[in-house]
PDB file of C-alpha atoms in Angstrom:
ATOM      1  CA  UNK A   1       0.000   0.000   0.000  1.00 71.00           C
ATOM      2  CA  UNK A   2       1.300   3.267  -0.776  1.00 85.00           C
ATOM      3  CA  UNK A   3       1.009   6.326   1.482  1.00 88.00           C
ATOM      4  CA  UNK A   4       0.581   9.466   0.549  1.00 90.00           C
ATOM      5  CA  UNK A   5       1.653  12.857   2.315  1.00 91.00           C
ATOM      6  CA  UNK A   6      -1.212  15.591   3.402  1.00 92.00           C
ATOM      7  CA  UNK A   7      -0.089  19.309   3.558  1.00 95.00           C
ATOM      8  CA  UNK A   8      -2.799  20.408   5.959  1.00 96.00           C
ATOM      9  CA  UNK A   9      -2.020  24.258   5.130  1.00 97.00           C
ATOM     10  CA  UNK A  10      -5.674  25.018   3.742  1.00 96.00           C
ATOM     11  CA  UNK A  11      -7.444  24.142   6.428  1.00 95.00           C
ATOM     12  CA  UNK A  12      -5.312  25.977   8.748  1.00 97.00           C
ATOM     13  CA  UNK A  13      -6.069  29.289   6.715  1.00 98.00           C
ATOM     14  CA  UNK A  14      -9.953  28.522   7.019  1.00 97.00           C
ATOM     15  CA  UNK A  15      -8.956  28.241  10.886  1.00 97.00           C
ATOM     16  CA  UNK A  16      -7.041  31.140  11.068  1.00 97.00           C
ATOM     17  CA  UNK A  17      -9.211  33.245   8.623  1.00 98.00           C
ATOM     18  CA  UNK A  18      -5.899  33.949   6.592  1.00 98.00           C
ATOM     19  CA  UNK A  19      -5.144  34.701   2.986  1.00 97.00           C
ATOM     20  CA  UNK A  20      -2.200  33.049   1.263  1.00 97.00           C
ATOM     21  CA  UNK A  21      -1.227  36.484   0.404  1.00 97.00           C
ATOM     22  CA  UNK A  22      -1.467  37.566   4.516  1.00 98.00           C
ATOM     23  CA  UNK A  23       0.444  33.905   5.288  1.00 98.00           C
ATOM     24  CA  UNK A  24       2.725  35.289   2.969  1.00 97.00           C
ATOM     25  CA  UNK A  25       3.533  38.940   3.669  1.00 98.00           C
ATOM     26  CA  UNK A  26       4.152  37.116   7.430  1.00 97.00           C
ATOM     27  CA  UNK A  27       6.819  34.074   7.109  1.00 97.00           C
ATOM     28  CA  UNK A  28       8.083  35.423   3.470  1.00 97.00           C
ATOM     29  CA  UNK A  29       7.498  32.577   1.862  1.00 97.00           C
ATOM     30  CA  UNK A  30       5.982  32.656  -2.188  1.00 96.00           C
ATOM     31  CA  UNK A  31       2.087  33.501  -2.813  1.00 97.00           C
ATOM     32  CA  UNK A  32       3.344  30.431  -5.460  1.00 96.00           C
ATOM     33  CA  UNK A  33       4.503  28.854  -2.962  1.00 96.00           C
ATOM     34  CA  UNK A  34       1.789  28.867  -0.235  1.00 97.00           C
ATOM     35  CA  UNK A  35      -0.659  27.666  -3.570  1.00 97.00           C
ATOM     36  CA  UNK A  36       0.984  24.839  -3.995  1.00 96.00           C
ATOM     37  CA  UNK A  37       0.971  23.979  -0.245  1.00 95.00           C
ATOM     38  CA  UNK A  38      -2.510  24.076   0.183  1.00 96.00           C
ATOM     39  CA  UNK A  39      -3.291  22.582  -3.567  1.00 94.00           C
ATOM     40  CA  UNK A  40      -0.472  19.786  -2.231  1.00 90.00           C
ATOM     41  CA  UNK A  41       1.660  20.006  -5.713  1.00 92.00           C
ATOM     42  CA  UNK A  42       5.123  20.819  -3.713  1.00 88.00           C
ATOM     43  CA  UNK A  43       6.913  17.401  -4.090  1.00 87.00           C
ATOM     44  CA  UNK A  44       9.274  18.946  -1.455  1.00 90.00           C
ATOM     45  CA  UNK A  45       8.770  21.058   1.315  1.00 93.00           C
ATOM     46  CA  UNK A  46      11.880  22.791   2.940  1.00 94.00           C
ATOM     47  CA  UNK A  47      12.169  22.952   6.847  1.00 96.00           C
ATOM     48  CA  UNK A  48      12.318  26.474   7.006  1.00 96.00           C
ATOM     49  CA  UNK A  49       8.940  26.566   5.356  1.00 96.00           C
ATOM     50  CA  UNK A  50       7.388  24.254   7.711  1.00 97.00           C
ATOM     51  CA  UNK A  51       8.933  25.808  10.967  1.00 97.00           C
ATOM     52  CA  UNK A  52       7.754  29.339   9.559  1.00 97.00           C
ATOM     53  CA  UNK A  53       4.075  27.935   9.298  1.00 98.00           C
ATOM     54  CA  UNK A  54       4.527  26.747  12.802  1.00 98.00           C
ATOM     55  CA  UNK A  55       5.707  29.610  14.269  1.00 98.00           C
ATOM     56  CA  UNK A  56       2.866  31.846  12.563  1.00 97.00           C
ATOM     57  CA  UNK A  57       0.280  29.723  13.604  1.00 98.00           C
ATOM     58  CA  UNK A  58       1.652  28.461  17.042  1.00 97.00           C
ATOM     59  CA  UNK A  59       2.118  24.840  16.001  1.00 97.00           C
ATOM     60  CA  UNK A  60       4.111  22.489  18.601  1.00 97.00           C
ATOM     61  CA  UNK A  61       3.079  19.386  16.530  1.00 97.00           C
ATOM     62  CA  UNK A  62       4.028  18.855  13.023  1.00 96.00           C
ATOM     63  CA  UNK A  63       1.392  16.668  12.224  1.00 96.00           C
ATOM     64  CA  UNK A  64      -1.224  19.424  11.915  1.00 96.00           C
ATOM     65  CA  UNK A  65       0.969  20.424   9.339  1.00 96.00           C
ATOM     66  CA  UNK A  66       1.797  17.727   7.625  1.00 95.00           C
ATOM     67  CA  UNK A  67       0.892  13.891   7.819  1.00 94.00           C
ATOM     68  CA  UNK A  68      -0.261  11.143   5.646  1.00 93.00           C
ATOM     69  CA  UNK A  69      -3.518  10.674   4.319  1.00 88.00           C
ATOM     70  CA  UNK A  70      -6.379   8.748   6.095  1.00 77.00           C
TER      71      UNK A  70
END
C-alpha cells in the first residue's frame, strides 16, 4: 500500500481566517509557494517553510501540518 503525504495548510487558513497572500507577507514565503501547499503540488517542502508555518500559527506538533492521508 502506498502512502501518501497531506499538507494540511488550507485548512489551517480557514482556521485562522488567513489569505495566502497575509500567510505570505508574514513568514516570506511565495504567494506560489503557499498555492501549492494548500493545492499539495510541492513534491518537497523545505524545513524552514514548515517551521515558519509553525511559528505563525503556534504549532508544537508537526502533524497538523503535515501527515499522511487517512
Amino acid at each position: 500500500m502506498a502512502r501518501e503525504i497531506e499538507i494540511k495548510l488550507q485548512q489551517l487558513l480557514l482556521d485562522h481566517k488567513m489569505t495566502y497572500k497575509e500567510l505570505s507577507k508574514i513568514t516570506g514565503l511565495s504567494t506560489r509557494a503557499i498555492s501549492e501547499m494548500v493545492n499539495n503540488k510541492q513534491e518537497r517542502i523545505l524545513k524552514e517553510a514548515i517551521i515558519k508555518i509553525a511559528d505563525t500559527f503556534e504549532i508544537d506538533d508537526i502533524r497538523e501540518i503535515i501527515d499522511f492521508k487517512k
